[in-house]
mmCIF file of N, CA and C in Angstrom:
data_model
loop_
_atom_site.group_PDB
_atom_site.id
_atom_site.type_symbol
_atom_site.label_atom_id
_atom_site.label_comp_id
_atom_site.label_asym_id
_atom_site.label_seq_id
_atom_site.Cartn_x
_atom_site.Cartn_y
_atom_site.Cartn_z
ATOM 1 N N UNK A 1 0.820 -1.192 0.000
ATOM 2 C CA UNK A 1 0.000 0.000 0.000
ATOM 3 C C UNK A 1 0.869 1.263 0.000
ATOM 4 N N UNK A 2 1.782 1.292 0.990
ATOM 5 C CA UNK A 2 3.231 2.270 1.179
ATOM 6 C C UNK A 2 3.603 2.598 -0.050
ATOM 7 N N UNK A 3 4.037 1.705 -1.351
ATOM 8 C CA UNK A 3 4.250 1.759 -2.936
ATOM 9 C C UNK A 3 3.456 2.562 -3.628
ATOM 10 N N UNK A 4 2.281 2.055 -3.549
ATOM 11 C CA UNK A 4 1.021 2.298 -4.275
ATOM 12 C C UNK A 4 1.385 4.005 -4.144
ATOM 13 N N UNK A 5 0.867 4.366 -3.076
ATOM 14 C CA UNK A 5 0.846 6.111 -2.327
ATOM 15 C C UNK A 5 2.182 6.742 -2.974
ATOM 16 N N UNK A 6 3.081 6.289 -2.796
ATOM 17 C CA UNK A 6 4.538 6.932 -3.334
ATOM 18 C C UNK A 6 4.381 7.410 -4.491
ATOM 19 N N UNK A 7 3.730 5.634 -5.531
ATOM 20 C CA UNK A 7 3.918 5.975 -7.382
ATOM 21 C C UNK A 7 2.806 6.795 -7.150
ATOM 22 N N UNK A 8 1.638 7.032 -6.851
ATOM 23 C CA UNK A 8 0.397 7.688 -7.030
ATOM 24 C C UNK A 8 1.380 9.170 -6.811
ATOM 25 N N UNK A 9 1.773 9.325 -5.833
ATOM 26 C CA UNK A 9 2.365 10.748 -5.512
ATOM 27 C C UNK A 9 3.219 11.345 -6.708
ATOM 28 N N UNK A 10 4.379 10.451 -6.852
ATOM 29 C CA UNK A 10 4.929 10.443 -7.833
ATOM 30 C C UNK A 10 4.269 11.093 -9.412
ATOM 31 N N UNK A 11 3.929 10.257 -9.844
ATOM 32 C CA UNK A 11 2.820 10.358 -11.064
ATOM 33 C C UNK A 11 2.327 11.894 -10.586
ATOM 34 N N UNK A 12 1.517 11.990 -10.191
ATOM 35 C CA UNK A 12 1.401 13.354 -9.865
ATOM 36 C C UNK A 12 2.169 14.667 -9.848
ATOM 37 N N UNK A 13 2.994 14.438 -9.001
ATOM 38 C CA UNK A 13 4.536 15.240 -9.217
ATOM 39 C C UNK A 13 5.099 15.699 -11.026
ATOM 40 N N UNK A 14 4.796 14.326 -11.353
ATOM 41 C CA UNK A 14 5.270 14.443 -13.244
ATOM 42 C C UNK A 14 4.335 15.330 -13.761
ATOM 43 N N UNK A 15 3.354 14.881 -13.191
ATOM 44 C CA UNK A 15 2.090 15.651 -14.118
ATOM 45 C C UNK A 15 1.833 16.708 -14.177
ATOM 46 N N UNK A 16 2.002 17.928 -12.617
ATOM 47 C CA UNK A 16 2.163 18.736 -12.207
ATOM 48 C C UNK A 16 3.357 19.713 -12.761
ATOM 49 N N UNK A 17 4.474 19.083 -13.025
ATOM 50 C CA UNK A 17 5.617 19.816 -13.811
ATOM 51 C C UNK A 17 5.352 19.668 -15.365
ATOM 52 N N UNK A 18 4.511 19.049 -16.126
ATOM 53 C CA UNK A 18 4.740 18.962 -17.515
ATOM 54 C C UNK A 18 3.667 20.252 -17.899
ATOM 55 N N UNK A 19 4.134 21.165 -18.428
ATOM 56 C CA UNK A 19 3.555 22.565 -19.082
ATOM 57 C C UNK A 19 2.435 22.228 -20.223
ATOM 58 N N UNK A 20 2.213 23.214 -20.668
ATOM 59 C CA UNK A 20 0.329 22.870 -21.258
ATOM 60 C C UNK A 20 1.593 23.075 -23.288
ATOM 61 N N UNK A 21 0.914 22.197 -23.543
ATOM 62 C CA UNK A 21 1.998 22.304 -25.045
ATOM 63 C C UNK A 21 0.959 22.883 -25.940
ATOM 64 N N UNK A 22 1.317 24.468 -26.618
ATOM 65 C CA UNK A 22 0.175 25.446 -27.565
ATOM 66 C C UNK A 22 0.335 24.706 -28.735
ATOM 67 N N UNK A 23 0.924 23.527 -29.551
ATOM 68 C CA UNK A 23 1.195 23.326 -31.099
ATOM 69 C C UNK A 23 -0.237 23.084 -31.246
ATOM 70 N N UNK A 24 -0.842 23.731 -32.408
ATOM 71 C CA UNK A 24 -2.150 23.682 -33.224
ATOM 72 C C UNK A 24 -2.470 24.059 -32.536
ATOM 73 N N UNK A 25 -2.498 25.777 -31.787
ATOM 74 C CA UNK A 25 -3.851 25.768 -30.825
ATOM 75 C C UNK A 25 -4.231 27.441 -32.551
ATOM 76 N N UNK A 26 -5.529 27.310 -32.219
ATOM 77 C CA UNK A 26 -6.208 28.025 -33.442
ATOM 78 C C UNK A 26 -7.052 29.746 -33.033
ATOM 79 N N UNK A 27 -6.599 30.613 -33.139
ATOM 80 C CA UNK A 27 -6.777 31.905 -32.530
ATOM 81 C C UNK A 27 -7.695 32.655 -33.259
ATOM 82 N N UNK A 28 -8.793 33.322 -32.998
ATOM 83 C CA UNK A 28 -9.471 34.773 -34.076
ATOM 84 C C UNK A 28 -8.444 35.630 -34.187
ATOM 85 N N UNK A 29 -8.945 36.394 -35.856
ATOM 86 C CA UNK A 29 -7.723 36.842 -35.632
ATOM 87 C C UNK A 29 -7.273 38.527 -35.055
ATOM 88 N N UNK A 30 -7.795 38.747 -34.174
ATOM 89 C CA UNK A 30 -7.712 39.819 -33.135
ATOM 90 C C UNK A 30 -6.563 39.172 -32.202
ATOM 91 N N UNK A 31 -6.785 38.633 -31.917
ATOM 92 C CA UNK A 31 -5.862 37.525 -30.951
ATOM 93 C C UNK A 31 -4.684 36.859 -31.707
ATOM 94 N N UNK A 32 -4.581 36.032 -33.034
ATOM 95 C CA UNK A 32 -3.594 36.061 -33.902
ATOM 96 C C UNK A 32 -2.859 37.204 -33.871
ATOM 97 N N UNK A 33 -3.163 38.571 -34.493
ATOM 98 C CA UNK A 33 -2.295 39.687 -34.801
ATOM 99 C C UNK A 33 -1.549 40.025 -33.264
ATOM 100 N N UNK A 34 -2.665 40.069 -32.196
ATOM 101 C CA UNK A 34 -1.825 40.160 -31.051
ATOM 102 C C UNK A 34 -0.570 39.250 -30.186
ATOM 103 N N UNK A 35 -0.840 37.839 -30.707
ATOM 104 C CA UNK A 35 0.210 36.837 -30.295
ATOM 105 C C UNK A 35 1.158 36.885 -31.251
ATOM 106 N N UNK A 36 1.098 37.755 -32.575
ATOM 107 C CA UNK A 36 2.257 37.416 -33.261
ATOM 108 C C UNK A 36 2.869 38.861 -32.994
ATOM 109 N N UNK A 37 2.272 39.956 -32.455
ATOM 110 C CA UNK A 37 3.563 41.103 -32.437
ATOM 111 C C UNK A 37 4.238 40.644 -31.117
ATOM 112 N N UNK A 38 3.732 40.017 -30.365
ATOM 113 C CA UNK A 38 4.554 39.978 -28.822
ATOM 114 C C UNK A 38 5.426 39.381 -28.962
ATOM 115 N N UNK A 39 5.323 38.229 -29.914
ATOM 116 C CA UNK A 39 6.267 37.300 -29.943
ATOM 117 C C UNK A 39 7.474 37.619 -31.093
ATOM 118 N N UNK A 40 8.447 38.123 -30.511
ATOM 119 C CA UNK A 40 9.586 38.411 -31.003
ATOM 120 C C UNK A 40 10.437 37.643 -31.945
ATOM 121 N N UNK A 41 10.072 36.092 -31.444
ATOM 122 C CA UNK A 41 10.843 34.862 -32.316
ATOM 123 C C UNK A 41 9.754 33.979 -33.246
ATOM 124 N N UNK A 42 8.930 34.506 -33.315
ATOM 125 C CA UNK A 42 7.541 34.092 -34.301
ATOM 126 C C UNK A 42 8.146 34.209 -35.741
ATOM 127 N N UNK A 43 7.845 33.044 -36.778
ATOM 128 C CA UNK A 43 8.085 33.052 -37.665
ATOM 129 C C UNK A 43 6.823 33.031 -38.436
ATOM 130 N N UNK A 44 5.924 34.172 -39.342
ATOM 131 C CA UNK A 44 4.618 34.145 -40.172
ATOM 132 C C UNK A 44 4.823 32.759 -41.342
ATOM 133 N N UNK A 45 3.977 32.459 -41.276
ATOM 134 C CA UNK A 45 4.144 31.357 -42.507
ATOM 135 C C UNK A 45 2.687 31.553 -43.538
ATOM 136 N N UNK A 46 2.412 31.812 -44.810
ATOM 137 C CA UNK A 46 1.503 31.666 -45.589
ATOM 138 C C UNK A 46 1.478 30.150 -46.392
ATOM 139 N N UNK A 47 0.621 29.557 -46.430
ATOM 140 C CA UNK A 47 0.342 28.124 -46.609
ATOM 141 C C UNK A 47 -0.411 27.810 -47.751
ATOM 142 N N UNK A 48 -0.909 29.021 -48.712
ATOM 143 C CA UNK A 48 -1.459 29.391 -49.350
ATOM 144 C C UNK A 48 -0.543 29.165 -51.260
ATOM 145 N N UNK A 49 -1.410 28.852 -52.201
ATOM 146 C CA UNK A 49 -0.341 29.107 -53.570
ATOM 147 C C UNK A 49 0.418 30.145 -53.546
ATOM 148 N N UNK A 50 1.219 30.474 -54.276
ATOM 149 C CA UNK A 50 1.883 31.255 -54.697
ATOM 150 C C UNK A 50 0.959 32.916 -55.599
ATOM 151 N N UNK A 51 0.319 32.288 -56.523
ATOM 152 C CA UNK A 51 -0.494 33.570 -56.737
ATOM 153 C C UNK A 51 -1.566 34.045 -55.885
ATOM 154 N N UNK A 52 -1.880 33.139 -54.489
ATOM 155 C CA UNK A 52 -2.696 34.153 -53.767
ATOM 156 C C UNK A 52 -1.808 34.750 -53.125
ATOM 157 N N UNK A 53 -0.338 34.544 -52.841
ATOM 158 C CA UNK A 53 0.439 34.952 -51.717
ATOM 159 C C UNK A 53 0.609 36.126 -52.585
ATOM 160 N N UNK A 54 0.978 36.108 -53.737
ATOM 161 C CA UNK A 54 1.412 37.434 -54.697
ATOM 162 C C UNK A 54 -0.145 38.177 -54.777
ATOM 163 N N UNK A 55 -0.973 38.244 -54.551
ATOM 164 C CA UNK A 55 -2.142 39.205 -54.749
ATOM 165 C C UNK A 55 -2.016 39.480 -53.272
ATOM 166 N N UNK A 56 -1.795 39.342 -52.472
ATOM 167 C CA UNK A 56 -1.821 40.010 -51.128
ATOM 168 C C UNK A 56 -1.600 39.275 -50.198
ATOM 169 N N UNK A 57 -0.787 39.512 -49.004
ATOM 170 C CA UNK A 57 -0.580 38.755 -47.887
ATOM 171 C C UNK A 57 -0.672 39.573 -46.402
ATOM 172 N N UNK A 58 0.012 38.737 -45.164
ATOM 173 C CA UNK A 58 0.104 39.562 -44.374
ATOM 174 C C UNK A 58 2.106 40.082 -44.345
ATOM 175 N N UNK A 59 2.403 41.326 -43.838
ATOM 176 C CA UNK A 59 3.681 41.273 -43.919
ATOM 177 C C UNK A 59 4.455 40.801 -42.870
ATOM 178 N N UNK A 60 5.564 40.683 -44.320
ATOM 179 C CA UNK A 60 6.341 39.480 -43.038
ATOM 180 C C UNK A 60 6.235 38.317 -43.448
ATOM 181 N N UNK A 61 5.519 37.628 -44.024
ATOM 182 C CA UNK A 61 4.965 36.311 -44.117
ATOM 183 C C UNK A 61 6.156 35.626 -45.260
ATOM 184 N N UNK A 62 6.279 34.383 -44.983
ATOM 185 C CA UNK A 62 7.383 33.378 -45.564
ATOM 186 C C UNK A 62 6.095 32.839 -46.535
ATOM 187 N N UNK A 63 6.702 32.388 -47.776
ATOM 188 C CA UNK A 63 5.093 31.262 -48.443
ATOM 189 C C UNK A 63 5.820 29.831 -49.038
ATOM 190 N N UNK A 64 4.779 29.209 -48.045
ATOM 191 C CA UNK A 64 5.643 27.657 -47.933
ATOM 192 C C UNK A 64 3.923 26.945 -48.633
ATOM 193 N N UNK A 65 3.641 26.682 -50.090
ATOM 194 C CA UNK A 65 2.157 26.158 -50.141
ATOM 195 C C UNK A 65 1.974 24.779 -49.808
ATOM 196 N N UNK A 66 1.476 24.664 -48.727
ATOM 197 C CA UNK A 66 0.829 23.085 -48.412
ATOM 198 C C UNK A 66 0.505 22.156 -49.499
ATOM 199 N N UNK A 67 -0.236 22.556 -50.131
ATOM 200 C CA UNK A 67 -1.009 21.803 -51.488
ATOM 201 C C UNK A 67 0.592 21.084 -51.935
ATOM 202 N N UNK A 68 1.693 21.591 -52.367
ATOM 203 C CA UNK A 68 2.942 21.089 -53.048
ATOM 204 C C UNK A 68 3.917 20.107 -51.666
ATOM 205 N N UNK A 69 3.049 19.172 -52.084
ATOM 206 C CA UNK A 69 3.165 18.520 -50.362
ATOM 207 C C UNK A 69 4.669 18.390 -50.349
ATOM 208 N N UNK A 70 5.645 18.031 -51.616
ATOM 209 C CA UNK A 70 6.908 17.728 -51.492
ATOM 210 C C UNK A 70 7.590 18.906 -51.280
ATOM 211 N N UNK A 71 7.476 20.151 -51.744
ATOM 212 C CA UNK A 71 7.821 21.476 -51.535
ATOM 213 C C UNK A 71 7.737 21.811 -49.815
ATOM 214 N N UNK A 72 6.376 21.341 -49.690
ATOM 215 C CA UNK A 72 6.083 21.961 -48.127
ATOM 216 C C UNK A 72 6.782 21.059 -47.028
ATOM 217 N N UNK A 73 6.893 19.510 -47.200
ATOM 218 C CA UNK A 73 7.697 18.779 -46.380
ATOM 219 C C UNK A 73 9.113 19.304 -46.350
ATOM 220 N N UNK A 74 9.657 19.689 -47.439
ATOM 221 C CA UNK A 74 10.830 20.350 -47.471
ATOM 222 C C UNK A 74 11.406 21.271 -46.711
ATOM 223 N N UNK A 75 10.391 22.364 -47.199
ATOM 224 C CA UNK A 75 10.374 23.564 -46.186
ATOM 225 C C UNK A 75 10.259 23.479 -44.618
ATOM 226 N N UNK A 76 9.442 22.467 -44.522
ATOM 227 C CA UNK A 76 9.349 22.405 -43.345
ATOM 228 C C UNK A 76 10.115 21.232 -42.273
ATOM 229 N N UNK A 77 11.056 20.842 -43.109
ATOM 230 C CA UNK A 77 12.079 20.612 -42.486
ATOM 231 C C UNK A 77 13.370 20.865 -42.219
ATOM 232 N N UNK A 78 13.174 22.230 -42.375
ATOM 233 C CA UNK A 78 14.402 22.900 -42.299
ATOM 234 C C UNK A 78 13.931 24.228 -40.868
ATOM 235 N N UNK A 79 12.759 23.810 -40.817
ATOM 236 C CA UNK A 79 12.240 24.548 -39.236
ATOM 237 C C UNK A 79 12.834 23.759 -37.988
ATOM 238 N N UNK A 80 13.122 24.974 -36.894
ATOM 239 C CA UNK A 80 13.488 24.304 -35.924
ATOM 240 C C UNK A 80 12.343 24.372 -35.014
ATOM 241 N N UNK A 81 12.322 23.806 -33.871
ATOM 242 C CA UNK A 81 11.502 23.760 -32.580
ATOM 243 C C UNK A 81 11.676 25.069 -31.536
ATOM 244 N N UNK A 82 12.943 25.623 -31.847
ATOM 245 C CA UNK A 82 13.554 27.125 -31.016
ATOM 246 C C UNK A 82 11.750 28.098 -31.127
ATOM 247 N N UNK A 83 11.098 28.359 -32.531
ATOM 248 C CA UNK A 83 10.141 29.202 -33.009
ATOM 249 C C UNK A 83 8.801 28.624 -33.060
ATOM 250 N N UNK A 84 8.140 29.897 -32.501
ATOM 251 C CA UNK A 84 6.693 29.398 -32.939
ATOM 252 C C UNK A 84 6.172 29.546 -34.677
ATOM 253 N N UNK A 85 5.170 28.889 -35.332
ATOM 254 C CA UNK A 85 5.086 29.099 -36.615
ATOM 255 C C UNK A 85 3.878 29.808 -36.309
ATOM 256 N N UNK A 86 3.543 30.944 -36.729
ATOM 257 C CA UNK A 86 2.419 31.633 -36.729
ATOM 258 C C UNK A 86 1.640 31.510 -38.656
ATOM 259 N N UNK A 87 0.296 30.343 -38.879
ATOM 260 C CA UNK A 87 0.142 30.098 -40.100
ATOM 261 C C UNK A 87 -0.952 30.609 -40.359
ATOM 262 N N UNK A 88 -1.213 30.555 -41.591
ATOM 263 C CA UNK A 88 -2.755 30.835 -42.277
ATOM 264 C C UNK A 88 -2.683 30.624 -43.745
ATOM 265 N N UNK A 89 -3.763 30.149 -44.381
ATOM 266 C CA UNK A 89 -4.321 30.465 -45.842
ATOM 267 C C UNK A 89 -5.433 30.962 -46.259
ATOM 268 N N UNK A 90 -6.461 30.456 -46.996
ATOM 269 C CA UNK A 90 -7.531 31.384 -47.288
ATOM 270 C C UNK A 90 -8.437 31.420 -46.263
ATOM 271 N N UNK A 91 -8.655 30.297 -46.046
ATOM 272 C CA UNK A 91 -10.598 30.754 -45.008
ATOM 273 C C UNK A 91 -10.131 29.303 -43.981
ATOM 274 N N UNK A 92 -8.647 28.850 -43.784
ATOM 275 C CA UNK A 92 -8.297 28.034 -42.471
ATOM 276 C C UNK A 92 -8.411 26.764 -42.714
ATOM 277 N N UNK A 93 -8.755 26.176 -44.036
ATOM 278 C CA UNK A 93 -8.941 24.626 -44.226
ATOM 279 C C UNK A 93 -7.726 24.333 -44.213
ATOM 280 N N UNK A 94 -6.339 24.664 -45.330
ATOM 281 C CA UNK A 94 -5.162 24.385 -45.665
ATOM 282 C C UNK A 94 -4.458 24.912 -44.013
ATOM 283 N N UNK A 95 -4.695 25.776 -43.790
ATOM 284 C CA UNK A 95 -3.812 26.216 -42.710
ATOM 285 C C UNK A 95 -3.879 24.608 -41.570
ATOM 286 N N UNK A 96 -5.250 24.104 -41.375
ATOM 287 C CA UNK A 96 -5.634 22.584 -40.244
ATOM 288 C C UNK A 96 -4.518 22.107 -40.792
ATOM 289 N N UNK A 97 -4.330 21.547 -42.203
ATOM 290 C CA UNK A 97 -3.643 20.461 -42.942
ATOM 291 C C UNK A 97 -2.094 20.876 -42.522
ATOM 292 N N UNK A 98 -1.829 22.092 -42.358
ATOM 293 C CA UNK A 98 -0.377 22.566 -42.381
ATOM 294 C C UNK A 98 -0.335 22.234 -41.076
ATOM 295 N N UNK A 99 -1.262 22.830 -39.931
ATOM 296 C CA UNK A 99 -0.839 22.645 -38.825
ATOM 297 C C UNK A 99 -0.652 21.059 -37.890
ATOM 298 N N UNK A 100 -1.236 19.745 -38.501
ATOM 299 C CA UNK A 100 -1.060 19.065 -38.562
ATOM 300 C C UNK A 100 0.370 18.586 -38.988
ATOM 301 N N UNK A 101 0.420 18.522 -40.125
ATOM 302 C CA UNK A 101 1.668 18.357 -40.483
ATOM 303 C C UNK A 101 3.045 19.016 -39.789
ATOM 304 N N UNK A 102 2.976 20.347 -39.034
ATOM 305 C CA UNK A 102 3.780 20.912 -38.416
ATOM 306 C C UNK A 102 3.893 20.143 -37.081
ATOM 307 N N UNK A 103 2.795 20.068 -36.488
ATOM 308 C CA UNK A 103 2.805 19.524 -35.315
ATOM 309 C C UNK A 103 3.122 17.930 -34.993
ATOM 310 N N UNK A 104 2.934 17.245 -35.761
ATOM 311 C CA UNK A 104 3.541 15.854 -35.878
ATOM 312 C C UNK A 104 5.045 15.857 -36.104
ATOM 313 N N UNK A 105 5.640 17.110 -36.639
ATOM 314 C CA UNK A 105 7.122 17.369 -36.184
ATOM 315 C C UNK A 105 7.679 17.659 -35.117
ATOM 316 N N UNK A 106 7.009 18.356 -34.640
ATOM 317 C CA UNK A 106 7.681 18.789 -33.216
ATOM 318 C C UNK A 106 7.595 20.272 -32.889
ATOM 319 N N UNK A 107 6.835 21.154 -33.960
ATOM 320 C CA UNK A 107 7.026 22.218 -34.441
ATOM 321 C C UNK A 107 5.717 22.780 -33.699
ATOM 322 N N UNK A 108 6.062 24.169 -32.744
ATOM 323 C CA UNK A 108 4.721 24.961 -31.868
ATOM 324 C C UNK A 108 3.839 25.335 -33.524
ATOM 325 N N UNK A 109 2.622 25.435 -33.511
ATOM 326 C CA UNK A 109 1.861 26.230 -34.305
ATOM 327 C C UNK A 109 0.896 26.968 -33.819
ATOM 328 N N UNK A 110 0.740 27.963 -34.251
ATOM 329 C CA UNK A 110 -0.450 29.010 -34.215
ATOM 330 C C UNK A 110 -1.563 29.478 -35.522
ATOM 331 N N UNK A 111 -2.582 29.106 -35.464
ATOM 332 C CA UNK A 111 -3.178 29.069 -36.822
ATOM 333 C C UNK A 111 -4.070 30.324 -36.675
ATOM 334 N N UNK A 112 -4.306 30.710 -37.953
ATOM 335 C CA UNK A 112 -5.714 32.202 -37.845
ATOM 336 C C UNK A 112 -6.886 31.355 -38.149
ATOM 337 N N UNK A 113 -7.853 31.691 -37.095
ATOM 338 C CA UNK A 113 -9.076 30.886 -37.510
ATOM 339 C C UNK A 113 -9.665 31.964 -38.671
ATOM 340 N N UNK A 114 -10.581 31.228 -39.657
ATOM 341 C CA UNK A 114 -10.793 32.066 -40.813
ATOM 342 C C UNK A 114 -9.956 32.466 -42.056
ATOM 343 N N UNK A 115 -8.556 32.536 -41.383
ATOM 344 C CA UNK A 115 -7.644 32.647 -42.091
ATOM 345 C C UNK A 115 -7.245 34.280 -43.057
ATOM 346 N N UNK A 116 -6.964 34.134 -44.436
ATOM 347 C CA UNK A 116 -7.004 35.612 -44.526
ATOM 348 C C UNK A 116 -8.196 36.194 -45.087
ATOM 349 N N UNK A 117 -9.430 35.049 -45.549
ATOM 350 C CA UNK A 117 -10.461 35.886 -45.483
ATOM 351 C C UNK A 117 -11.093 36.914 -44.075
ATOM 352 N N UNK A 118 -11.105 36.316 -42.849
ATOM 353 C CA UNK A 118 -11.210 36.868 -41.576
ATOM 354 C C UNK A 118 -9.972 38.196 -41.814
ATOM 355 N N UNK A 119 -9.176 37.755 -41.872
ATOM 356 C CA UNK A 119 -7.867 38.908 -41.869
ATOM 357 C C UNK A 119 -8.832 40.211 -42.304
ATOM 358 N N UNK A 120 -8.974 40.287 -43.676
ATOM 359 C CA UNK A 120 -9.196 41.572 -44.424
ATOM 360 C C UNK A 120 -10.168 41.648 -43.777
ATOM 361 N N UNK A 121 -11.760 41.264 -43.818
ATOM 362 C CA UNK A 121 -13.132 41.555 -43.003
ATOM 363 C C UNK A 121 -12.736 42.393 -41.825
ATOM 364 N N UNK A 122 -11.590 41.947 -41.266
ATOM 365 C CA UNK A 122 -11.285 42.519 -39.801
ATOM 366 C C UNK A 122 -10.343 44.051 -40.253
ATOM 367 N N UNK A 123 -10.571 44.213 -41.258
ATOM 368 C CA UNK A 123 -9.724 45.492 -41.342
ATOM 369 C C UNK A 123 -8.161 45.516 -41.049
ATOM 370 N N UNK A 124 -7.283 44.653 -41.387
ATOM 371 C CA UNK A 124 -6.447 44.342 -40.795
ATOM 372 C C UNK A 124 -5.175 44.510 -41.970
ATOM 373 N N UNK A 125 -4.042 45.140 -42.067
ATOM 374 C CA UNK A 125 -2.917 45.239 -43.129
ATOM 375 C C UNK A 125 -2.731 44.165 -43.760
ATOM 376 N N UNK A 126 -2.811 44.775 -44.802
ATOM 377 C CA UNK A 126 -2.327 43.225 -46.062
ATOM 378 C C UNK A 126 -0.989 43.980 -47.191
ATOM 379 N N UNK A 127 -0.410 43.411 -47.602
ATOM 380 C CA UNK A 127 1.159 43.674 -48.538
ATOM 381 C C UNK A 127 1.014 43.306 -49.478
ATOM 382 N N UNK A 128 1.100 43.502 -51.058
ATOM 383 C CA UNK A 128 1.218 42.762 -52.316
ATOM 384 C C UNK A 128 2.776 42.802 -53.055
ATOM 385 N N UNK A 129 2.775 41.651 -53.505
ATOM 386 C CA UNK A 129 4.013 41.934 -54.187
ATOM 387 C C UNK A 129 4.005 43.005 -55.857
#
């Protein structure tokens, strides 16, 4: 019984020290724009083709397109775990797929719910090339 109480304690103890892990957690994006200026070591990622990234983006943004799955595995293994990935594409379907894929690496993610349709609606800066 003496055992039992220890590992029970124990176990507890572990559980108590292991921190809440954010990879894929999914933000509005009022809350997106605000978690990505604080964060100093945030890397933007657009997940999106190439000609939506060239008709407008957010600035700042890297464009790694999900859809080019061999392109995007690529890219995204050359990310480290040091950064959070702050992602999005059009209206947040591709961005799930990315953040999946990020997070089965090892990689924090932060997704825009809505994505950059929400972006613009919200009045929010966009960049074109």
């Amino acid at each position: 019984m003496k055992n039992l109480f220890i590992s029970v304690l124990a176990l507890l103890g572990l559980c108590s020290s292991c921190r809440a892990d954010d990879s894929g957690r999914q933000l509005p994006v009022e809350e997106y724009s605000a978690a990505l200026k604080q964060d100093t070591a945030a890397i933007l990622v657009d997940v999106r083709r190439s000609d939506e990234f060239r008709a407008g983006h957010l600035e700042g943004a890297m464009n790694l397109n999900v859809l080019d799955e061999t392109a995007f595995a690529k890219g995204i293994a050359g990310f480290d775990t040091d950064h959070t990935y702050y992602i999005y594409c059009r209206s947040g379907r591709r961005s799930q797929r990315a953040a999946q894929l990020m997070t089965a690496r090892g990689l924090r993610v932060v997704d825009m719910r809505g994505g950059f349709i929400a972006w613009q609606q919200a009045g929010m800066p966009t960049v074109k090339e």
